[in-house]
PDB file of C-alpha atoms in Angstrom:
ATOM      1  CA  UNK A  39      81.616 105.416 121.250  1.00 47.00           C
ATOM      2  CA  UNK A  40      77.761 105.889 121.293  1.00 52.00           C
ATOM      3  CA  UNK A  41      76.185 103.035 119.786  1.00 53.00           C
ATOM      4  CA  UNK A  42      73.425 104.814 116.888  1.00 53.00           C
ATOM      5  CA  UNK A  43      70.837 102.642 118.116  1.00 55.00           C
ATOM      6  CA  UNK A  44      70.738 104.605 121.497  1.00 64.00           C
ATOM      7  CA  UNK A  45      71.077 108.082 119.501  1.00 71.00           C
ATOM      8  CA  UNK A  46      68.420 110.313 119.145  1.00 84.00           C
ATOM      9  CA  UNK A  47      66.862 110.537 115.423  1.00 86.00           C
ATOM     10  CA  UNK A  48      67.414 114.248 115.221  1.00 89.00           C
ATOM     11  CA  UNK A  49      71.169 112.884 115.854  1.00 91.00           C
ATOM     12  CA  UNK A  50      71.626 110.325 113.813  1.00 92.00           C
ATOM     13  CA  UNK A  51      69.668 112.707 110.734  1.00 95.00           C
ATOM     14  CA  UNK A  52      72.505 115.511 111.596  1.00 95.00           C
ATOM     15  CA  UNK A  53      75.317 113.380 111.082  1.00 94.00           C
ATOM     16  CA  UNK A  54      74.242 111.556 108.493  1.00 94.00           C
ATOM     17  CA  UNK A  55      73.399 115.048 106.034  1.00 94.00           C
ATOM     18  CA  UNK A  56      75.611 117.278 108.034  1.00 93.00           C
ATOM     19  CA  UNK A  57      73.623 120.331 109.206  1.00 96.00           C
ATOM     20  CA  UNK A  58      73.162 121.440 112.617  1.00 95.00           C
ATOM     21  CA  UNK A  59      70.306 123.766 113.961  1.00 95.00           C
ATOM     22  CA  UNK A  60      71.346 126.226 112.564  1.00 96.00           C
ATOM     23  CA  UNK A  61      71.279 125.393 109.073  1.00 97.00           C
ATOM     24  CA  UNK A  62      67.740 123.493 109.899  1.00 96.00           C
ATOM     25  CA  UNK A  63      66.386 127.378 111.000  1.00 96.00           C
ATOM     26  CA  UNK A  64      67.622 128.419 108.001  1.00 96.00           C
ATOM     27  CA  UNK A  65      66.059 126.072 105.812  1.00 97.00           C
ATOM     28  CA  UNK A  66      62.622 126.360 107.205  1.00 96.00           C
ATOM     29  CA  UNK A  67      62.993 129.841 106.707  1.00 96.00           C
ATOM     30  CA  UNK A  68      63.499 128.666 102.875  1.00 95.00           C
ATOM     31  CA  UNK A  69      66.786 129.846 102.527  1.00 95.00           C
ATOM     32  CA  UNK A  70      70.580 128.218 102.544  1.00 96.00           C
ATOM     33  CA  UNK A  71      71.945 128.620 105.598  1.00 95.00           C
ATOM     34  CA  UNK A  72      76.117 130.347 105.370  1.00 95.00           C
ATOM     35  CA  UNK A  73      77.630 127.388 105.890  1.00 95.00           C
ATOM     36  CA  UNK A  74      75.571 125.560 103.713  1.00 95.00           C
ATOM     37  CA  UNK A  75      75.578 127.963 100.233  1.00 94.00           C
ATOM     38  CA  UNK A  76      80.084 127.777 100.926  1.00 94.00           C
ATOM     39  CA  UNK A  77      79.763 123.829 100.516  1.00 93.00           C
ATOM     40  CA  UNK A  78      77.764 124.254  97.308  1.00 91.00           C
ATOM     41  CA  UNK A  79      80.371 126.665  95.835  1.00 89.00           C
ATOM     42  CA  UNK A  80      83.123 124.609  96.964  1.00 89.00           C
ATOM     43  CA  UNK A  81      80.816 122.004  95.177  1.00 86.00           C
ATOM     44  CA  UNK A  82      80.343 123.461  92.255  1.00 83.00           C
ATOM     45  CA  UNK A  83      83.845 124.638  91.634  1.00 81.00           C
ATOM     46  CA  UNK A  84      85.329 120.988  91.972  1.00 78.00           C
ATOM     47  CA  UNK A  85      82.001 120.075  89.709  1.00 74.00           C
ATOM     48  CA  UNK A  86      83.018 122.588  86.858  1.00 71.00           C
ATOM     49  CA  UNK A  87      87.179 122.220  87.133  1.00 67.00           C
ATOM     50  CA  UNK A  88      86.614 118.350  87.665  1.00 67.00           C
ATOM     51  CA  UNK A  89      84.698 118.223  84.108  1.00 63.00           C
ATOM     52  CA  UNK A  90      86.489 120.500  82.196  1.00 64.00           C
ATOM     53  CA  UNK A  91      89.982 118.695  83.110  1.00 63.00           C
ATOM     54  CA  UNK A  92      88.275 115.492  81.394  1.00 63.00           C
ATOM     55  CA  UNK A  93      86.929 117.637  78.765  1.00 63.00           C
ATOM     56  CA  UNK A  94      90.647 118.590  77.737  1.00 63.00           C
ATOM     57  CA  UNK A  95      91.641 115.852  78.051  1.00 65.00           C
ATOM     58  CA  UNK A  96      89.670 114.177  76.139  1.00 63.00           C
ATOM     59  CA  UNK A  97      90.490 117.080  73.257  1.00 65.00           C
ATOM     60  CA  UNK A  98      94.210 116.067  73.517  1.00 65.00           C
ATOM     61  CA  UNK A  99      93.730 113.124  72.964  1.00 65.00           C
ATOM     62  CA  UNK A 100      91.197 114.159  69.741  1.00 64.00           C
ATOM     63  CA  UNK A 101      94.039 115.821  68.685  1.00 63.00           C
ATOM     64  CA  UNK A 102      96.832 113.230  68.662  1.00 62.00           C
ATOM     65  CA  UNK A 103      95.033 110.934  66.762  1.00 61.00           C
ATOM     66  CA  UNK A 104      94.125 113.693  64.514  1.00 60.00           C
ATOM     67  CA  UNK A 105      97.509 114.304  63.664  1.00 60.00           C
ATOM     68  CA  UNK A 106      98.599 110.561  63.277  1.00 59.00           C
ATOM     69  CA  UNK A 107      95.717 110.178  60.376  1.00 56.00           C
ATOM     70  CA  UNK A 108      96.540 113.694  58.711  1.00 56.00           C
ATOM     71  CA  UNK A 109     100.438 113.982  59.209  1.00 56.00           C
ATOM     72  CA  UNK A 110     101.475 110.716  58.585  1.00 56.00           C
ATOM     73  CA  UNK A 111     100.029 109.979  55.482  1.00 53.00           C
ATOM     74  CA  UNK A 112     101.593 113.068  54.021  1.00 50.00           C
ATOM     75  CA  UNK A 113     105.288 112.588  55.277  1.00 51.00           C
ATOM     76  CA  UNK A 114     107.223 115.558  56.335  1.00 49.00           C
ATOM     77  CA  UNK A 115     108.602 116.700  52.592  1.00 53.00           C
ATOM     78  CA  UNK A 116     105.559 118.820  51.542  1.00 58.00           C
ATOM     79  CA  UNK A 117     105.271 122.294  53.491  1.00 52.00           C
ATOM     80  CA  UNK A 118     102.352 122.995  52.555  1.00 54.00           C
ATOM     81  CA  UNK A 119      99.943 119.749  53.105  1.00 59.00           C
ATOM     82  CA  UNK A 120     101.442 119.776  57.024  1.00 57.00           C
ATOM     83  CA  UNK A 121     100.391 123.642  57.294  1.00 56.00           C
ATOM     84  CA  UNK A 122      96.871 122.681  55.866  1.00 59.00           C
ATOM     85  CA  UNK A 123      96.800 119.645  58.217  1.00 60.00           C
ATOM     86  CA  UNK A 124      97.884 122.016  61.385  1.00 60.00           C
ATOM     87  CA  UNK A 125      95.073 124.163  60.444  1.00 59.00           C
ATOM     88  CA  UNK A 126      92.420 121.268  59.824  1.00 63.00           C
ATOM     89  CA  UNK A 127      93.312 119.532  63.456  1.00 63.00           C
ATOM     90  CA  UNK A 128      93.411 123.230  65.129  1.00 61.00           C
ATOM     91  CA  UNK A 129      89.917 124.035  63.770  1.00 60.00           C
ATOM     92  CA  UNK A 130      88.464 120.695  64.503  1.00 65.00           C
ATOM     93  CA  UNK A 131      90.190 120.702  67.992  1.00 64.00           C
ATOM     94  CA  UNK A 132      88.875 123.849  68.777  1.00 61.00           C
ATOM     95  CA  UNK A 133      85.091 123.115  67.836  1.00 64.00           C
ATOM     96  CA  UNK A 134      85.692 120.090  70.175  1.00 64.00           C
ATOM     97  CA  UNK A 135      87.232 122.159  73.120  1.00 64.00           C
ATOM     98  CA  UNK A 136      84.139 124.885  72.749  1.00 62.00           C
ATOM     99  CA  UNK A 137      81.697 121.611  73.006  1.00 64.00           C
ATOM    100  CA  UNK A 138      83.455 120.772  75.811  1.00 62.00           C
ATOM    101  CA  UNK A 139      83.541 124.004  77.758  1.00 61.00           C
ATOM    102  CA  UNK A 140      80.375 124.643  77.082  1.00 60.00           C
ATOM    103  CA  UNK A 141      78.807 121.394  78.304  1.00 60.00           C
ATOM    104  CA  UNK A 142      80.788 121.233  81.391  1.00 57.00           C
ATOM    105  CA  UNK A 143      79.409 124.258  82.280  1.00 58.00           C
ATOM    106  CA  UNK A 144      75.837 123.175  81.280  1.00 58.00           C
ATOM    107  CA  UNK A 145      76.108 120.435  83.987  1.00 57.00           C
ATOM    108  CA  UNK A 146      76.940 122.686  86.361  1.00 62.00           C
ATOM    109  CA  UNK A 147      74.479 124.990  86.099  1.00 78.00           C
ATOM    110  CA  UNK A 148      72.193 123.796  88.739  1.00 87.00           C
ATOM    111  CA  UNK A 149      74.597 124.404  91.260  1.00 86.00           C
ATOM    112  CA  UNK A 150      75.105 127.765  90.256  1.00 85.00           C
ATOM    113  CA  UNK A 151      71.363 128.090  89.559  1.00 88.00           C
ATOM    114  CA  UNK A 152      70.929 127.021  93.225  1.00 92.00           C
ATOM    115  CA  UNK A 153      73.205 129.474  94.718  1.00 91.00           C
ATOM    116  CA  UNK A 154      72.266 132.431  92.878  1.00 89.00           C
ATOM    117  CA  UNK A 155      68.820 131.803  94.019  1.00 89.00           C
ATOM    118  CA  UNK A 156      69.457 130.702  97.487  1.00 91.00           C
ATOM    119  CA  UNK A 157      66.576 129.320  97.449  1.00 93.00           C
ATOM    120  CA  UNK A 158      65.481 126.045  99.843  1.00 96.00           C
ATOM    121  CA  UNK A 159      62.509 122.972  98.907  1.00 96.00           C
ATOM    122  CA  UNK A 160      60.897 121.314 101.595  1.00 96.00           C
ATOM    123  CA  UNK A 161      58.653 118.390 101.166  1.00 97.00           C
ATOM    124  CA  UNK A 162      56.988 116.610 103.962  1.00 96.00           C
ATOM    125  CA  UNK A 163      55.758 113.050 104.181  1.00 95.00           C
ATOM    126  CA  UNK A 164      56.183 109.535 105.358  1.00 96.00           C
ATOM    127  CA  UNK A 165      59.464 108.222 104.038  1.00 95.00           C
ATOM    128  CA  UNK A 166      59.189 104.977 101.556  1.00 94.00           C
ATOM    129  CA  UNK A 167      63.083 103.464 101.711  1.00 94.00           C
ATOM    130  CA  UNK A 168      63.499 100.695  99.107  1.00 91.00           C
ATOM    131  CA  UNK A 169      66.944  98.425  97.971  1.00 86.00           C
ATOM    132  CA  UNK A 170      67.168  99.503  93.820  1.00 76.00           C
ATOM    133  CA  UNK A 171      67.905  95.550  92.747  1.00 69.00           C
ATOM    134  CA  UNK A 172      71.065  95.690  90.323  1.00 63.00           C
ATOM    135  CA  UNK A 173      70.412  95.436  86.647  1.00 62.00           C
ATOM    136  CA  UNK A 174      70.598  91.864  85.314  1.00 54.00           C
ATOM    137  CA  UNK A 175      73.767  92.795  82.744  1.00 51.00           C
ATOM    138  CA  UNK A 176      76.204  94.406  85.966  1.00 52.00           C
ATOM    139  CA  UNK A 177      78.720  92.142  86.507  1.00 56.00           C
ATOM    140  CA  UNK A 178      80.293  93.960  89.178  1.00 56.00           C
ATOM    141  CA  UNK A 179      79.542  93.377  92.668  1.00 61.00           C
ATOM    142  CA  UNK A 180      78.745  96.738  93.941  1.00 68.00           C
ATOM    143  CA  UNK A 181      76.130  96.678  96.496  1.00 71.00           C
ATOM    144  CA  UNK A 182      72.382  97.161  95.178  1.00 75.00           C
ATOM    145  CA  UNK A 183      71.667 101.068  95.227  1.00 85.00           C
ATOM    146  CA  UNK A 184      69.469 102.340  98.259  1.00 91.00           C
ATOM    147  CA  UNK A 185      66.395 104.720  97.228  1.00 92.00           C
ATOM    148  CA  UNK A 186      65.221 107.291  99.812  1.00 94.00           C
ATOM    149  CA  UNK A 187      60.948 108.409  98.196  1.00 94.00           C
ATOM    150  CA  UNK A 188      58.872 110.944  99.968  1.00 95.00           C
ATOM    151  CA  UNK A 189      55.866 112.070  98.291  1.00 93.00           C
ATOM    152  CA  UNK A 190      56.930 113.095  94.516  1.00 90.00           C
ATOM    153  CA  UNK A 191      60.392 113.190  95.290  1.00 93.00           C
ATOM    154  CA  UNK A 192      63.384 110.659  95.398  1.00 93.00           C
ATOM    155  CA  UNK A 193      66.939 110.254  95.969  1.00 94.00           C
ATOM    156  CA  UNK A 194      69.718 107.620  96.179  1.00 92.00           C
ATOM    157  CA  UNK A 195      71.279 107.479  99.350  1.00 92.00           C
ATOM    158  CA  UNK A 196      74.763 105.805 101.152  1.00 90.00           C
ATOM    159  CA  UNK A 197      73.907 102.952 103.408  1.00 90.00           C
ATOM    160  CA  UNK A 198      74.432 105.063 106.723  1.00 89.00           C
ATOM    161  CA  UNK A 199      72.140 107.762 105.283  1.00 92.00           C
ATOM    162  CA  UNK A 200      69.539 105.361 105.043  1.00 93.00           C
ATOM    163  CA  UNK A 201      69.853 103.889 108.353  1.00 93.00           C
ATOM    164  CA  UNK A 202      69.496 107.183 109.861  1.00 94.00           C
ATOM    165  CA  UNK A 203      65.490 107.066 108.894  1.00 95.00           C
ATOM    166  CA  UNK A 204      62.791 104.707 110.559  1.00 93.00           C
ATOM    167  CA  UNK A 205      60.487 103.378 107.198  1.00 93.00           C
ATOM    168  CA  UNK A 206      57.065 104.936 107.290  1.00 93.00           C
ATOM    169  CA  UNK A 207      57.692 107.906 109.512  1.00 95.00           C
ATOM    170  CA  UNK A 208      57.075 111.342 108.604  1.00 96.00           C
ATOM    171  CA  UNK A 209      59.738 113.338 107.893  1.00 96.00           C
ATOM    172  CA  UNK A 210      60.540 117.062 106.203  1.00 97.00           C
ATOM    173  CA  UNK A 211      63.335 117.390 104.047  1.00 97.00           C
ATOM    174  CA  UNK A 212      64.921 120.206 102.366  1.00 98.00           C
ATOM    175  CA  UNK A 213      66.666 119.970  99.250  1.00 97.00           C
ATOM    176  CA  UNK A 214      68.001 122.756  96.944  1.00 96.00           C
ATOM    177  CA  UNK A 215      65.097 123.019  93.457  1.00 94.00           C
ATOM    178  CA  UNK A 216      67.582 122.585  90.632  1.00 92.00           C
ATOM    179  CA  UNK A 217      70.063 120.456  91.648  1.00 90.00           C
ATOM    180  CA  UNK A 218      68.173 118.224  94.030  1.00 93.00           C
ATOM    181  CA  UNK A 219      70.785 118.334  96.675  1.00 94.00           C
ATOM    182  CA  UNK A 220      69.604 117.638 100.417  1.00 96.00           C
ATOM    183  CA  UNK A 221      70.304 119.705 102.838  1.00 97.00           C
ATOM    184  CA  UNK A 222      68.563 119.040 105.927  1.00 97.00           C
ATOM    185  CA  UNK A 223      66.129 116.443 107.915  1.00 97.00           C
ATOM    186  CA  UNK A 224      63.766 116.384 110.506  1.00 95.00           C
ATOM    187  CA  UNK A 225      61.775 114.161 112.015  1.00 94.00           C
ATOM    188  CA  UNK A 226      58.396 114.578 112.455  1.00 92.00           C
ATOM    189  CA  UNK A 227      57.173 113.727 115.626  1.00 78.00           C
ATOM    190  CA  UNK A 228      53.498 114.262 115.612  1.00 59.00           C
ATOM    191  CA  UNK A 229      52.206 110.937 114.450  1.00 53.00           C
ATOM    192  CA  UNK A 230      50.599 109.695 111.782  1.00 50.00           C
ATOM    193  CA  UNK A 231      47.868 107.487 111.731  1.00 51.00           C
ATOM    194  CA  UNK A 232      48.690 104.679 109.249  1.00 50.00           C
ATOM    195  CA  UNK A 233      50.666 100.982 109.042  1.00 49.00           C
ATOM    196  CA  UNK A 234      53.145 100.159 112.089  1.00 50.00           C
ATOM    197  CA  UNK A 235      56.448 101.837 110.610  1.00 49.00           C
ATOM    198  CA  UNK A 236      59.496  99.277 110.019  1.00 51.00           C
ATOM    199  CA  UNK A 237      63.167 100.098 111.086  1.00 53.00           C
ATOM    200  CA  UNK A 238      65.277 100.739 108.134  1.00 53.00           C
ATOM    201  CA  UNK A 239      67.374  98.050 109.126  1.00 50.00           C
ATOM    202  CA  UNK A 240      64.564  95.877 108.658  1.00 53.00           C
ATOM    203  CA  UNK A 241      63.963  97.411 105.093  1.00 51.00           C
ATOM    204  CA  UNK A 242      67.366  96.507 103.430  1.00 53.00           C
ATOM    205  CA  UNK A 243      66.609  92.781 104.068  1.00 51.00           C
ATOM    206  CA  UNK A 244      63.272  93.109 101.918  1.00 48.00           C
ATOM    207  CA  UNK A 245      63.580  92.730  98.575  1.00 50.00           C
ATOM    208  CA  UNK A 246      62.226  95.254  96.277  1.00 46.00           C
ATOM    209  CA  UNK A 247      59.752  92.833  94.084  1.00 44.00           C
ATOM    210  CA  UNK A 248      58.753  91.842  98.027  1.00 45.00           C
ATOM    211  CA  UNK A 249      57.925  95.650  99.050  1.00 45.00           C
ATOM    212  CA  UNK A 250      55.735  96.236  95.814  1.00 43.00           C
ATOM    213  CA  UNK A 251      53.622  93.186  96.139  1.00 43.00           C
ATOM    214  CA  UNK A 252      52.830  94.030  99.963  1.00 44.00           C
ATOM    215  CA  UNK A 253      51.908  97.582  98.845  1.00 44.00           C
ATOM    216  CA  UNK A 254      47.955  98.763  98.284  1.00 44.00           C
TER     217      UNK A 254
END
C-alpha cells in the first residue's frame, strides 16, 4: 500500500472528501456535480427519517407517562374520566408529534435548500488548521476536535481529513451555502508569498493557546 506521504496532494485531498475530477469541474463551474447532489439526497433522507424516528419516539414515550399520571389516579370504574383522559393525552400527544415533525424537518432544510438550488461556494485562501482544546467540564476522553479555517469560513474535520492539507498553503474549497457541507479541494499551486508553511502533522502537536500567541 502507498504510503500518503509519497501521494500527491491532489490525491490525498480526493480521498480524504471523496470527489474525483469530475465533480471538481463541476464545482468550479458552481454547480453539484451528479454524483455529488445523489449523496446529499441520500443525506438528507437518512437526516429527516433519522430525526423523526427520535421525534416519535420521544412522543411515545410523552405519552406513557401521560397516561400513568392521568389513568391511574382515576382507576378503571369511571367511564367517563378515562374517555376525558384518552382525549387530554391524544391532544397533548398530538401537539407534541406536530412539534416534532415540524422541527425535524426544519433541520433538514438546508439540505434540501442545497439541492433545490444546486448551487456550489468556493472560497480560496491559505488554510489555518488548529487542535479545538476540550472544554474543561468533558470528562470523556474523546480526542480534542480538529478545526479546518480559510478566510471567513470554518469547519471541523476527522483526523485523516486534516492530514490531507499542508498548514499555510493556499487552497480552494467548495462547500454547499446552506448547509456548509464540503464538497471538493484543490490545491493551489501558484505560491504565495508569506511564512514557511508547516505540515499538518506538525500542527496537531501545537497547542492551540501556542498557535494564537505566535500569530500577528
Amino acid at each position: 500500500m502507498e504510503s500518503k506521504t509519497k501521494r500527491k496532494p491532489d490525491e490525498l485531498l480526493m480521498d480524504a472528501f471523496g470527489f474525483d475530477e469530475d465533480d471538481l469541474a463541476a464545482n468550479r463551474a458552481g454547480k453539484l456535480s451528479a454524483r455529488q447532489r445523489a449523496n446529499l439526497e441520500a443525506v438528507y433522507r437518512d437526516t429527516r427519517h433519522t430525526k423523526l424516528y427520535r421525534s416519535l419516539v420521544g412522543i411515545l414515550i410523552t405519552t406513557v407517562i401521560l397516561t400513568g399520571i392521568l389513568l391511574f389516579p382515576q382507576g378503571f370504574n369511571d367511564l367517563l374520566s378515562i374517555v376525558q383522559a384518552f382525549s387530554i393525552i391524544g391532544l397533548l400527544a398530538l401537539g407534541v408529534a406536530a412539534f416534532a415533525v415540524r422541527n425535524s424537518l426544519r433541520k433538514a432544510n438546508p439540505l434540501f435548500d442545497d439541492l433545490k438550488d444546486g448551487l456550489v461556494k468556493p472560497v480560496e485562501g491559505r488554510v489555518q488548521l488548529d487542535v479545538v482544546p476540550p472544554l474543561q467540564t468533558s470528562r470523556t476522553f474523546k480526542p480534542p476536535p480538529l478545526y479546518l479555517a480559510i478566510e471567513d469560513q470554518g469547519w471541523r474535520i476527522d483526523r485523516d481529513t486534516f492530514l490531507a492539507f499542508k498548514n499555510g498553503d493556499p487552497y480552494a474549497v467548495y462547500f454547499t451555502p446552506h448547509s456548509h457541507t464540503i464538497l471538493s479541494v484543490e490545491w493551489l499551486r501558484d505560491p504565495m508569498p508569506t511564512q514557511a508553511p508547516t505540515d499538518s502533522t506538525n500542527a496537531l502537536e501545537i497547542p492551540s493557546s501556542e498557535k494564537r500567541k505566535r500569530s500577528p
